[in-house]
XYZ file of C-alpha atoms in Angstrom:
698
model
C 307.341 -117.713 -223.483
C 309.828 -115.156 -222.126
C 311.046 -117.355 -219.259
C 310.604 -120.704 -221.012
C 312.959 -119.850 -223.872
C 316.210 -119.048 -221.964
C 315.522 -122.032 -219.723
C 314.897 -124.256 -222.766
C 317.900 -122.907 -224.698
C 320.275 -123.563 -221.783
C 319.004 -127.080 -221.123
C 318.874 -127.914 -224.849
C 322.607 -127.235 -225.264
C 323.410 -129.778 -222.561
C 320.633 -132.372 -222.641
C 319.325 -132.940 -226.192
C 320.622 -132.919 -229.757
C 320.057 -129.856 -231.921
C 317.833 -131.958 -234.194
C 315.596 -132.909 -231.258
C 315.465 -129.302 -230.081
C 314.322 -128.086 -233.509
C 311.806 -130.924 -233.731
C 310.279 -129.709 -230.455
C 309.807 -126.271 -232.047
C 308.730 -127.326 -235.561
C 307.280 -130.839 -235.420
C 309.765 -131.916 -238.109
C 309.529 -132.089 -241.883
C 308.104 -135.350 -243.181
C 307.231 -136.087 -246.803
C 307.727 -139.867 -246.922
C 306.615 -142.606 -244.541
C 307.108 -146.226 -245.559
C 305.966 -147.767 -242.252
C 302.317 -148.593 -241.639
C 300.433 -147.028 -238.707
C 300.150 -149.848 -236.088
C 296.676 -148.785 -234.839
C 294.840 -146.065 -236.840
C 291.752 -146.476 -234.591
C 293.326 -144.144 -231.993
C 296.795 -143.121 -233.251
C 296.524 -140.272 -235.825
C 298.733 -140.614 -238.905
C 300.332 -137.256 -238.099
C 301.402 -138.515 -234.643
C 302.781 -141.730 -236.156
C 304.781 -139.768 -238.747
C 306.259 -137.584 -235.996
C 307.172 -140.601 -233.842
C 309.110 -141.984 -236.823
C 310.823 -138.611 -237.297
C 312.262 -138.575 -233.751
C 314.012 -141.900 -234.344
C 317.261 -140.582 -232.816
C 316.108 -141.643 -229.366
C 312.839 -143.483 -230.006
C 312.233 -147.009 -231.170
C 309.587 -147.677 -233.803
C 309.495 -151.359 -232.840
C 308.843 -150.535 -229.176
C 305.775 -148.456 -230.102
C 304.470 -151.184 -232.434
C 304.990 -153.991 -229.911
C 303.621 -152.087 -226.884
C 300.796 -150.194 -228.539
C 298.478 -150.681 -225.524
C 300.853 -148.830 -223.164
C 301.080 -145.900 -225.554
C 297.303 -145.747 -225.920
C 296.978 -145.259 -222.138
C 299.140 -142.126 -222.423
C 297.125 -140.870 -225.401
C 293.783 -141.414 -223.602
C 294.935 -139.895 -220.298
C 293.371 -136.607 -219.127
C 296.824 -135.461 -217.970
C 299.312 -137.149 -220.341
C 302.037 -134.661 -219.314
C 302.065 -136.316 -215.848
C 301.507 -139.896 -217.056
C 304.713 -142.001 -216.890
C 306.113 -143.291 -220.187
C 306.773 -147.045 -220.613
C 309.580 -148.053 -218.226
C 312.289 -148.384 -220.894
C 311.730 -144.765 -221.979
C 310.833 -143.261 -218.609
C 314.223 -144.202 -217.140
C 316.404 -143.143 -220.082
C 314.823 -139.937 -221.449
C 315.294 -136.532 -219.817
C 312.499 -133.980 -219.353
C 312.954 -132.249 -222.709
C 313.011 -135.546 -224.604
C 309.810 -136.564 -222.807
C 308.329 -133.239 -223.938
C 309.250 -134.143 -227.532
C 307.357 -137.450 -227.176
C 304.393 -135.565 -225.673
C 304.408 -133.252 -228.704
C 304.037 -136.297 -230.962
C 301.171 -137.885 -229.020
C 299.266 -135.050 -227.322
C 300.473 -131.608 -228.495
C 297.479 -129.967 -226.772
C 299.097 -130.698 -223.377
C 302.472 -129.094 -224.113
C 301.283 -125.917 -222.321
C 300.905 -127.516 -218.851
C 304.181 -129.415 -219.444
C 305.997 -126.127 -220.135
C 304.490 -124.553 -216.993
C 305.734 -127.490 -214.901
C 309.163 -127.326 -216.580
C 309.643 -123.599 -215.849
C 308.324 -124.003 -212.275
C 310.790 -126.830 -211.565
C 313.796 -125.046 -213.070
C 313.197 -121.387 -212.164
C 310.472 -121.262 -209.509
C 306.725 -120.647 -209.273
C 306.949 -116.845 -209.464
C 308.115 -117.091 -213.095
C 304.791 -118.566 -214.262
C 302.543 -116.142 -212.354
C 301.955 -112.746 -214.031
C 302.892 -109.797 -211.784
C 300.100 -107.357 -210.824
C 299.772 -104.187 -212.890
C 301.675 -101.508 -210.932
C 301.528 -98.040 -212.505
C 303.345 -96.397 -209.571
C 306.381 -98.659 -209.966
C 306.583 -97.972 -213.709
C 306.304 -94.227 -213.063
C 309.222 -94.327 -210.611
C 311.371 -96.006 -213.312
C 310.823 -93.048 -215.655
C 311.869 -89.407 -215.856
C 311.001 -86.432 -218.064
C 313.090 -87.762 -221.000
C 311.810 -91.357 -220.907
C 308.370 -92.044 -222.490
C 305.991 -94.481 -220.781
C 304.427 -96.900 -223.277
C 301.239 -98.920 -222.770
C 301.286 -101.967 -225.077
C 297.556 -102.521 -225.594
C 295.855 -105.908 -225.644
C 292.250 -106.631 -226.741
C 289.723 -106.034 -223.970
C 291.974 -103.886 -221.763
C 291.844 -100.083 -221.658
C 294.537 -98.485 -219.438
C 293.086 -94.949 -219.686
C 290.851 -95.256 -216.606
C 293.856 -96.430 -214.528
C 296.011 -93.620 -215.928
C 293.386 -90.944 -215.189
C 293.036 -92.218 -211.608
C 296.837 -92.220 -211.203
C 297.021 -88.667 -212.614
C 294.389 -87.619 -210.090
C 296.449 -89.149 -207.253
C 299.502 -87.193 -208.464
C 297.400 -84.006 -208.741
C 298.006 -83.848 -212.509
C 294.438 -82.937 -213.431
C 292.729 -80.237 -215.466
C 295.248 -78.335 -217.609
C 298.086 -80.451 -216.212
C 296.924 -83.565 -218.140
C 296.333 -83.427 -221.901
C 295.228 -86.382 -223.997
C 294.627 -86.895 -227.716
C 293.653 -89.917 -229.816
C 295.936 -90.006 -232.854
C 294.596 -90.282 -236.374
C 294.507 -88.337 -239.616
C 295.469 -84.678 -239.126
C 296.180 -85.022 -235.376
C 299.996 -84.999 -235.709
C 300.564 -81.185 -235.563
C 298.196 -80.893 -232.562
C 300.109 -83.659 -230.737
C 303.445 -81.936 -231.523
C 302.180 -78.677 -230.021
C 300.905 -80.493 -226.898
C 304.315 -82.133 -226.357
C 306.138 -78.788 -226.741
C 303.836 -77.124 -224.202
C 304.170 -80.085 -221.821
C 307.988 -79.948 -221.984
C 307.937 -76.247 -221.067
C 305.176 -76.234 -218.437
C 305.784 -79.648 -216.819
C 302.419 -81.229 -217.676
C 301.550 -84.787 -218.689
C 300.734 -85.603 -222.324
C 299.040 -88.841 -223.412
C 299.008 -89.874 -227.093
C 296.506 -92.690 -227.607
C 296.448 -95.283 -230.429
C 299.879 -94.577 -231.936
C 299.381 -97.579 -234.261
C 296.731 -95.549 -236.134
C 299.181 -92.739 -236.985
C 301.887 -94.712 -238.796
C 302.895 -91.817 -241.085
C 303.495 -89.535 -238.068
C 305.664 -92.037 -236.151
C 308.998 -90.786 -237.668
C 308.130 -87.272 -236.405
C 307.422 -88.658 -232.915
C 310.719 -90.560 -233.023
C 312.615 -87.346 -233.855
C 310.847 -85.449 -231.038
C 311.749 -88.162 -228.494
C 315.384 -88.239 -229.676
C 315.662 -84.513 -228.869
C 314.439 -84.947 -225.268
C 317.024 -83.766 -222.732
C 316.976 -82.771 -219.064
C 317.758 -79.172 -220.095
C 314.763 -78.924 -222.459
C 312.222 -80.921 -220.417
C 310.593 -79.753 -217.181
C 311.231 -82.350 -214.396
C 307.470 -82.986 -213.994
C 306.869 -83.570 -217.730
C 305.849 -87.100 -218.774
C 304.936 -88.458 -222.208
C 302.488 -91.387 -222.115
C 301.905 -93.455 -225.274
C 299.372 -96.214 -225.991
C 299.641 -98.542 -228.991
C 298.786 -102.022 -230.165
C 301.847 -104.032 -231.312
C 302.865 -102.627 -234.700
C 305.933 -103.160 -236.934
C 305.833 -99.425 -237.737
C 306.239 -98.292 -234.113
C 309.699 -96.652 -233.682
C 312.208 -99.122 -232.236
C 314.262 -96.402 -230.506
C 311.229 -95.251 -228.489
C 310.575 -98.870 -227.441
C 314.209 -99.354 -226.425
C 314.395 -96.146 -224.382
C 310.873 -96.154 -222.911
C 309.254 -97.872 -219.933
C 306.959 -100.555 -221.361
C 303.776 -101.748 -219.630
C 300.878 -103.980 -220.543
C 297.610 -104.570 -218.728
C 295.781 -107.654 -219.947
C 292.070 -108.115 -219.174
C 291.178 -110.536 -216.354
C 290.883 -114.147 -217.478
C 287.799 -116.152 -216.603
C 284.137 -115.196 -216.216
C 284.421 -114.815 -212.446
C 287.273 -112.283 -212.513
C 285.716 -110.466 -215.468
C 282.375 -110.095 -213.674
C 284.150 -108.990 -210.515
C 286.056 -106.277 -212.366
C 282.810 -105.013 -213.949
C 281.124 -104.704 -210.536
C 284.180 -103.048 -208.971
C 284.345 -100.435 -211.751
C 282.384 -97.274 -212.436
C 279.386 -96.841 -212.662
C 278.269 -100.005 -210.767
C 280.686 -99.386 -207.879
C 279.108 -95.946 -207.317
C 276.739 -96.358 -204.290
C 274.346 -93.711 -205.652
C 274.028 -95.547 -208.979
C 273.566 -99.008 -207.450
C 271.041 -97.955 -204.817
C 268.943 -96.244 -207.506
C 268.506 -99.464 -209.539
C 265.137 -101.280 -209.223
C 265.132 -105.094 -209.084
C 264.363 -105.566 -212.788
C 267.289 -103.316 -213.689
C 269.643 -105.209 -211.362
C 268.813 -108.480 -213.141
C 269.387 -106.911 -216.557
C 272.507 -105.194 -215.201
C 273.952 -108.523 -214.079
C 272.928 -109.997 -217.448
C 274.748 -107.368 -219.523
C 277.873 -107.735 -217.325
C 277.711 -111.500 -217.888
C 277.286 -110.901 -221.630
C 280.349 -108.604 -221.568
C 282.405 -111.327 -219.855
C 281.246 -113.942 -222.397
C 282.131 -111.907 -225.502
C 285.608 -111.225 -224.089
C 286.269 -114.798 -222.969
C 285.154 -116.306 -226.310
C 288.283 -114.805 -227.888
C 290.482 -117.492 -226.355
C 288.721 -120.184 -228.432
C 290.065 -118.725 -231.684
C 287.884 -119.009 -234.824
C 285.322 -121.147 -232.954
C 284.809 -118.176 -230.635
C 285.004 -115.258 -233.084
C 286.126 -115.195 -236.712
C 287.973 -111.960 -235.874
C 289.229 -111.276 -232.289
C 287.524 -107.963 -231.474
C 288.754 -105.569 -228.797
C 285.574 -105.305 -226.706
C 286.439 -103.311 -223.581
C 285.064 -101.577 -220.480
C 283.847 -98.515 -222.388
C 281.380 -100.724 -224.352
C 279.965 -102.070 -221.087
C 279.872 -98.651 -219.427
C 277.805 -96.983 -222.166
C 275.470 -100.022 -222.368
C 274.793 -99.810 -218.607
C 274.090 -96.060 -218.808
C 271.683 -96.558 -221.719
C 269.932 -99.425 -219.920
C 269.327 -97.219 -216.864
C 268.090 -94.370 -219.057
C 265.474 -96.540 -220.805
C 264.278 -98.197 -217.581
C 263.790 -94.806 -215.909
C 261.955 -93.377 -218.946
C 259.563 -96.290 -219.653
C 257.165 -98.278 -217.473
C 258.168 -101.491 -219.281
C 261.616 -102.365 -220.636
C 261.865 -101.629 -224.414
C 263.955 -104.731 -225.188
C 264.051 -104.058 -228.921
C 265.588 -100.607 -228.393
C 268.191 -101.621 -225.773
C 269.109 -104.730 -227.803
C 269.676 -102.583 -230.886
C 271.827 -100.042 -229.039
C 273.904 -102.669 -227.215
C 274.119 -105.291 -229.981
C 274.265 -103.170 -233.133
C 275.899 -99.957 -231.866
C 278.007 -100.361 -228.715
C 279.392 -103.874 -229.244
C 278.255 -104.378 -232.845
C 280.062 -101.202 -233.908
C 283.337 -103.121 -233.577
C 282.106 -106.180 -235.491
C 283.031 -106.291 -239.186
C 282.097 -109.907 -239.988
C 278.424 -110.722 -240.720
C 278.644 -114.173 -239.097
C 280.172 -112.676 -235.941
C 277.316 -110.167 -235.858
C 274.808 -113.027 -236.033
C 276.555 -114.700 -233.074
C 276.719 -111.475 -231.037
C 272.983 -110.785 -231.397
C 272.116 -114.434 -230.645
C 274.137 -114.279 -227.412
C 272.574 -110.952 -226.406
C 269.061 -112.426 -226.798
C 269.812 -114.686 -223.806
C 270.216 -111.654 -221.521
C 267.884 -108.989 -222.924
C 264.516 -110.750 -222.715
C 261.467 -110.705 -220.373
C 262.338 -114.166 -218.980
C 265.364 -112.876 -217.064
C 263.058 -110.530 -215.088
C 259.940 -112.689 -214.728
C 261.404 -116.177 -214.237
C 263.322 -116.512 -210.914
C 264.850 -119.794 -212.170
C 266.116 -118.402 -215.472
C 269.690 -119.645 -216.014
C 272.485 -118.525 -218.346
C 273.803 -122.043 -219.043
C 272.479 -125.632 -219.248
C 274.297 -126.584 -216.012
C 272.289 -124.004 -214.018
C 275.421 -122.725 -212.224
C 275.129 -119.233 -213.680
C 272.023 -117.079 -213.147
C 271.035 -113.546 -212.127
C 270.857 -113.440 -208.301
C 267.783 -112.006 -206.503
C 267.887 -108.368 -205.385
C 270.321 -107.702 -202.557
C 272.955 -105.250 -201.396
C 276.048 -104.389 -203.429
C 278.122 -106.576 -201.082
C 275.724 -109.508 -201.697
C 276.389 -109.282 -205.443
C 280.159 -109.145 -204.913
C 279.984 -112.208 -202.649
C 277.773 -114.054 -205.167
C 280.359 -113.441 -207.921
C 283.242 -114.544 -205.664
C 281.416 -117.840 -205.019
C 281.234 -118.661 -208.753
C 283.655 -121.315 -210.129
C 287.179 -119.962 -210.684
C 287.388 -121.593 -214.128
C 284.418 -122.211 -216.394
C 283.365 -125.094 -218.612
C 282.813 -124.493 -222.373
C 279.071 -125.178 -221.946
C 278.499 -121.669 -220.556
C 279.601 -120.296 -223.957
C 277.371 -122.777 -225.786
C 280.485 -124.644 -227.003
C 281.296 -128.371 -226.950
C 283.591 -129.642 -224.174
C 286.240 -130.683 -226.748
C 286.722 -127.050 -227.768
C 289.456 -126.812 -225.111
C 291.596 -129.157 -227.235
C 291.321 -126.824 -230.248
C 292.120 -123.836 -228.022
C 295.201 -125.519 -226.521
C 296.503 -126.596 -229.946
C 296.136 -123.047 -231.266
C 297.976 -121.571 -228.264
C 300.824 -124.079 -228.609
C 301.123 -123.302 -232.317
C 301.503 -119.581 -231.519
C 303.991 -120.370 -228.725
C 306.320 -122.402 -230.942
C 306.055 -119.910 -233.811
C 307.184 -117.199 -231.366
C 310.103 -119.346 -230.193
C 311.111 -120.055 -233.806
C 311.356 -116.316 -234.493
C 314.062 -116.085 -231.816
C 316.197 -118.612 -233.711
C 316.824 -116.189 -236.600
C 319.408 -117.610 -238.995
C 320.374 -120.361 -236.566
C 318.067 -122.961 -238.101
C 320.603 -124.557 -240.417
C 321.479 -127.295 -237.970
C 318.095 -128.927 -237.961
C 319.489 -132.232 -239.116
C 322.278 -134.369 -237.762
C 323.614 -134.566 -241.306
C 323.655 -130.783 -241.710
C 321.252 -128.317 -243.245
C 322.454 -128.740 -246.857
C 321.783 -132.477 -247.031
C 318.314 -131.967 -245.551
C 317.566 -129.289 -248.149
C 318.744 -131.566 -250.992
C 316.490 -134.318 -249.697
C 313.394 -132.093 -249.388
C 313.919 -130.364 -252.759
C 314.511 -133.643 -254.632
C 311.459 -135.217 -253.009
C 309.240 -132.301 -254.088
C 310.635 -132.229 -257.646
C 310.201 -135.982 -258.068
C 306.497 -135.759 -257.229
C 305.285 -132.564 -258.942
C 304.228 -133.086 -262.562
C 302.871 -130.930 -265.392
C 299.199 -130.788 -266.356
C 297.919 -131.070 -269.889
C 295.697 -128.207 -271.079
C 291.989 -128.779 -271.482
C 289.852 -127.474 -274.373
C 287.227 -124.821 -273.596
C 283.672 -125.498 -274.856
C 280.539 -123.349 -274.657
C 278.381 -126.276 -273.485
C 280.717 -127.117 -270.590
C 281.677 -124.161 -268.392
C 283.537 -126.495 -266.016
C 286.460 -126.818 -268.442
C 287.380 -123.192 -267.745
C 287.801 -124.026 -264.051
C 290.798 -126.197 -264.931
C 292.822 -123.132 -265.885
C 293.212 -121.945 -262.277
C 296.440 -123.717 -261.298
C 300.049 -122.534 -260.996
C 302.842 -125.099 -261.070
C 305.699 -122.940 -262.257
C 306.808 -121.637 -258.850
C 306.834 -125.023 -257.094
C 308.926 -126.513 -259.914
C 311.457 -123.732 -260.510
C 312.294 -122.655 -256.932
C 313.580 -126.078 -255.716
C 315.786 -126.233 -258.851
C 317.195 -122.763 -258.121
C 317.739 -123.758 -254.496
C 319.715 -126.868 -255.556
C 321.944 -124.721 -257.765
C 322.443 -122.135 -255.001
C 323.558 -124.792 -252.489
C 326.057 -126.129 -255.061
C 327.320 -122.584 -255.660
C 326.166 -122.440 -259.296
C 323.905 -119.407 -258.713
C 323.885 -116.626 -256.113
C 321.938 -117.360 -252.903
C 319.765 -114.220 -252.835
C 317.374 -113.152 -250.052
C 314.411 -114.924 -251.678
C 316.236 -118.266 -251.942
C 317.575 -117.907 -248.406
C 314.031 -117.370 -247.113
C 312.930 -120.429 -249.134
C 315.659 -122.599 -247.554
C 314.773 -121.375 -244.063
C 311.091 -122.220 -244.584
C 311.825 -125.699 -245.992
C 314.061 -126.555 -243.027
C 311.360 -125.763 -240.459
C 308.575 -127.441 -242.425
C 306.798 -124.233 -243.405
C 305.319 -123.375 -246.818
C 307.675 -120.733 -248.332
C 306.240 -117.235 -248.596
C 306.998 -117.132 -252.329
C 304.801 -120.209 -252.835
C 302.029 -118.891 -250.589
C 301.731 -115.749 -252.758
C 300.786 -117.877 -255.787
C 298.951 -120.597 -253.877
C 295.406 -121.355 -252.804
C 294.856 -120.534 -249.074
C 296.293 -123.239 -246.819
C 297.446 -123.526 -243.187
C 299.050 -126.948 -243.645
C 302.727 -127.587 -242.810
C 305.064 -128.233 -245.748
C 304.780 -132.040 -245.886
C 300.974 -132.048 -245.747
C 300.806 -129.113 -248.171
C 302.817 -130.974 -250.835
C 300.690 -134.123 -250.444
C 297.505 -132.030 -250.682
C 298.890 -130.210 -253.736
C 299.645 -133.537 -255.435
C 296.102 -134.749 -254.685
C 294.739 -131.632 -256.390
C 296.930 -132.213 -259.448
C 295.809 -135.843 -259.620
C 292.143 -134.780 -259.395
C 292.584 -132.424 -262.350
C 294.682 -134.917 -264.339
C 292.022 -137.617 -263.858
C 289.433 -135.107 -265.060
C 291.510 -134.576 -268.207
C 292.132 -138.278 -268.862
C 288.810 -139.829 -267.749
C 286.379 -136.981 -268.428
C 284.243 -134.858 -266.125
C 283.765 -136.587 -262.727
C 280.288 -137.444 -261.448
C 281.229 -136.209 -257.951
C 283.473 -133.143 -257.701
C 286.075 -132.624 -254.983
C 285.041 -129.072 -254.054
C 288.123 -128.450 -251.901
C 290.428 -129.385 -254.789
C 289.852 -126.201 -256.788
C 292.282 -123.299 -256.711
C 289.400 -120.795 -256.817
C 286.284 -122.463 -255.404
C 283.889 -119.711 -256.487
C 284.819 -120.356 -260.147
C 283.451 -123.895 -259.852
C 280.212 -122.669 -258.234
C 279.745 -120.069 -260.974
C 280.439 -122.727 -263.622
C 277.748 -125.015 -262.168
C 275.231 -122.175 -262.167
C 276.205 -121.126 -265.691
C 275.629 -124.658 -267.020
C 272.091 -124.606 -265.593
C 271.428 -121.094 -266.945
C 272.528 -122.052 -270.481
C 270.651 -125.357 -270.435
C 267.324 -123.819 -269.337
C 267.892 -120.374 -270.928
C 267.426 -118.472 -267.651
C 269.424 -115.304 -266.787
C 272.149 -116.311 -264.319
C 271.397 -113.383 -261.986
C 267.938 -114.877 -261.295
C 269.395 -118.166 -260.040
C 270.334 -119.256 -256.517
C 271.577 -122.457 -254.880
C 269.709 -125.180 -253.025
C 271.587 -127.743 -250.925
C 270.873 -131.307 -249.905
C 273.055 -133.738 -247.940
C 272.645 -137.121 -249.633
C 272.948 -140.405 -247.689
C 275.752 -141.959 -249.778
C 279.342 -140.800 -250.388
C 279.631 -141.765 -254.070
C 277.466 -141.771 -257.191
C 277.730 -143.602 -260.530
C 275.929 -140.941 -262.552
C 275.820 -137.158 -262.363
C 272.499 -135.441 -261.482
C 270.345 -134.090 -264.323
C 270.753 -130.566 -262.923
C 273.297 -129.257 -260.429
C 276.386 -131.093 -259.168
C 277.432 -133.620 -256.534
C 280.343 -132.489 -254.339
C 282.446 -134.006 -251.552
C 285.475 -133.075 -249.443
C 283.990 -130.680 -246.865
C 284.683 -130.856 -243.111
C 282.233 -129.873 -240.365
C 283.949 -127.775 -237.661
C 282.286 -127.665 -234.228
C 279.729 -130.427 -234.917
C 279.233 -133.764 -236.700
C 276.600 -134.952 -239.160
C 274.120 -137.607 -238.020
C 272.477 -139.387 -240.956
C 270.043 -141.311 -238.748
C 268.024 -138.430 -237.247
C 265.146 -136.591 -238.890
C 265.696 -132.851 -238.976
C 263.108 -130.058 -238.975
C 265.116 -126.813 -238.593
C 267.535 -125.292 -241.122
C 270.891 -123.869 -239.995
C 272.569 -121.457 -242.413
C 276.170 -122.680 -242.277
C 279.089 -120.645 -243.696
C 281.744 -122.455 -245.757
C 285.367 -121.283 -245.389
C 288.540 -122.169 -247.281
C 290.632 -122.662 -244.103
C 290.017 -123.016 -240.370
C 291.349 -119.489 -239.805
C 287.978 -118.239 -241.160
C 289.034 -114.593 -241.170
C 290.407 -112.907 -244.281
C 290.350 -109.517 -245.961
C 286.909 -107.890 -245.927
C 285.673 -107.871 -249.538
C 283.081 -105.661 -251.260
C 280.417 -108.341 -250.630
C 280.674 -107.717 -246.877
C 282.217 -111.160 -246.369
C 285.777 -112.292 -245.693
C 287.911 -113.434 -248.656
C 288.154 -116.752 -246.786
C 284.378 -117.177 -247.092
C 283.041 -119.284 -249.994
C 279.249 -119.629 -249.676
C 276.499 -120.186 -247.095
C 274.851 -123.625 -247.134
C 271.659 -124.725 -245.373
C 272.002 -127.803 -243.149
C 268.949 -129.415 -241.575
C 269.023 -129.974 -237.804
C 266.795 -131.273 -235.007
C 268.061 -128.639 -232.536
C 267.305 -124.896 -232.350
C 269.429 -122.895 -234.794
C 270.815 -120.799 -231.885
C 272.502 -123.928 -230.490
C 274.767 -124.223 -233.551
C 275.340 -120.469 -233.876
C 276.814 -120.398 -230.339
C 278.935 -123.438 -231.142
C 280.493 -121.558 -234.043
C 279.677 -124.391 -236.454
C 281.057 -123.940 -239.974
C 282.113 -126.028 -242.958
C 285.775 -126.054 -244.036
C 287.371 -126.932 -247.364
C 290.480 -128.347 -245.666
C 291.998 -129.154 -242.271
C 295.300 -127.833 -240.887
C 297.085 -131.209 -240.600
């Protein structure tokens, strides 16, 4: 991102229009589309809408008339390298071709950006430099703090302790404290002593001591060469935090050490680190321990690498690191030395529930973690010489050998791994790439600041008028529905807020005309509308949604129509579950109807689920409700196969899956757990991260 942006900004000023540049970052704002998709069998409606939006240099007729040529690009494994149709290939520059790629295959923008930066700046700008603590130290002095910006899975403390040992700053010369409640005064005293005596002081996890950060800022501002001993150094570690003092960041030497990417490099780092790298430890391991040792290292690599797949990997990206692996290895050795047979239940509990599980706050993530651990902590890994860690058979625990044999075995593993080793489907890479590109462009948009007004060739004001008028023309008011004791569902209709979406566009129109003052809230609203993002003021009053503005408005109108039809035509026979503002209210209403009808206390009732073969129904069921509108993420439903196992599948409001942890132990994004019948083992779907969603992101 850092090198792509200045390169992009410079080229954009000379090679493409401002409108095209902003489209590359935002994907455009589209609410209306009067032209029919020429081939919906392969061309998604979203891609077609975006192609129409970039009409400044594209031709709708050319796409319609040469649909076969465009399909070849869409189907290509490397569309970023595939030549466009001749008419376009000869006239468009590289950035304009990237805009077309964003329309057709946004998942391949990443490789296109890498190629772009390599061509314009050189290969060294796309390769991360090695972590060099010595070089950073030489850039500092006693008045300049050294700041480790932490990333999940990487712990710089072991590197820092080794570096301190090399510089002979050990014992009383190196003091460290992990910040938290009540640790501020102790840290202040340590810094004062370090300044006087010339020792090193390390304050860990500054992001956990937000209230003490102003004190730290004041201390650092008072650093001077007269007050500080020349050998004194202040080391700080912190995750990115908006509360971290800006002045310390500006004046300090900043470093980050990301964990190795890929199973091979991750395994290699584990075997090159303490305690495995210690010859005394390794030589004292019997063969059964070596197999389990390799298994737990492989497990450690898997749980770290799953993070890159987003919600399909983990609902919440946990910071598993080397200390979790280190304590698990020590405990494994302890149990093997103490018992004649391996107590798998005990080591599984300590590793899965305590060491790694201690970081896990989501129940569904805990289920996944323990399922993955079962593949490595079981008798098969010791007894079966052909036991493999993946269906392909590439990964397995090698037979007993020397330490060098293990290192060589790891080095011979594939440099990059297929999703099958994680238990995921091969298409998961597409989801991962789309998520990374979304984050990339959101980061680039933040650098634009207030310079987003020129997103249209006709100027920002005319675009705002157009968007606001379009929204106002479509949003309508709902009639109120009477509440009856016999029908709890009528109460569900009360959970809708239209006021904000109707009043804010009106206020924005007046502000542009100069009739009212353009305050900070309206300015933020205008900025969001111009980049196709749902305004923050709307999101506060809205149901959860990750859709861009155009799709959000269309979805919102569908919800209003669903409720209006309910009012005009009566209670539907099949309910659109995703269309409710508060989904749990509908589920409670359905249960309450049954409880009142059969005179059973509601707290004694539970749900049963059945997937029926048809999509519609003419009559409602005698008890319970028919629902539709759910999406299966990570799998598809096959109506033709008979199914014997039952997979407990969580239902989430959005694909983000994570939310605020509620008193029930579940995320606020979580709705309910449904049982889905399957012909495969339940573990297969747990590893695939299969879940139901109320809505998609498009």
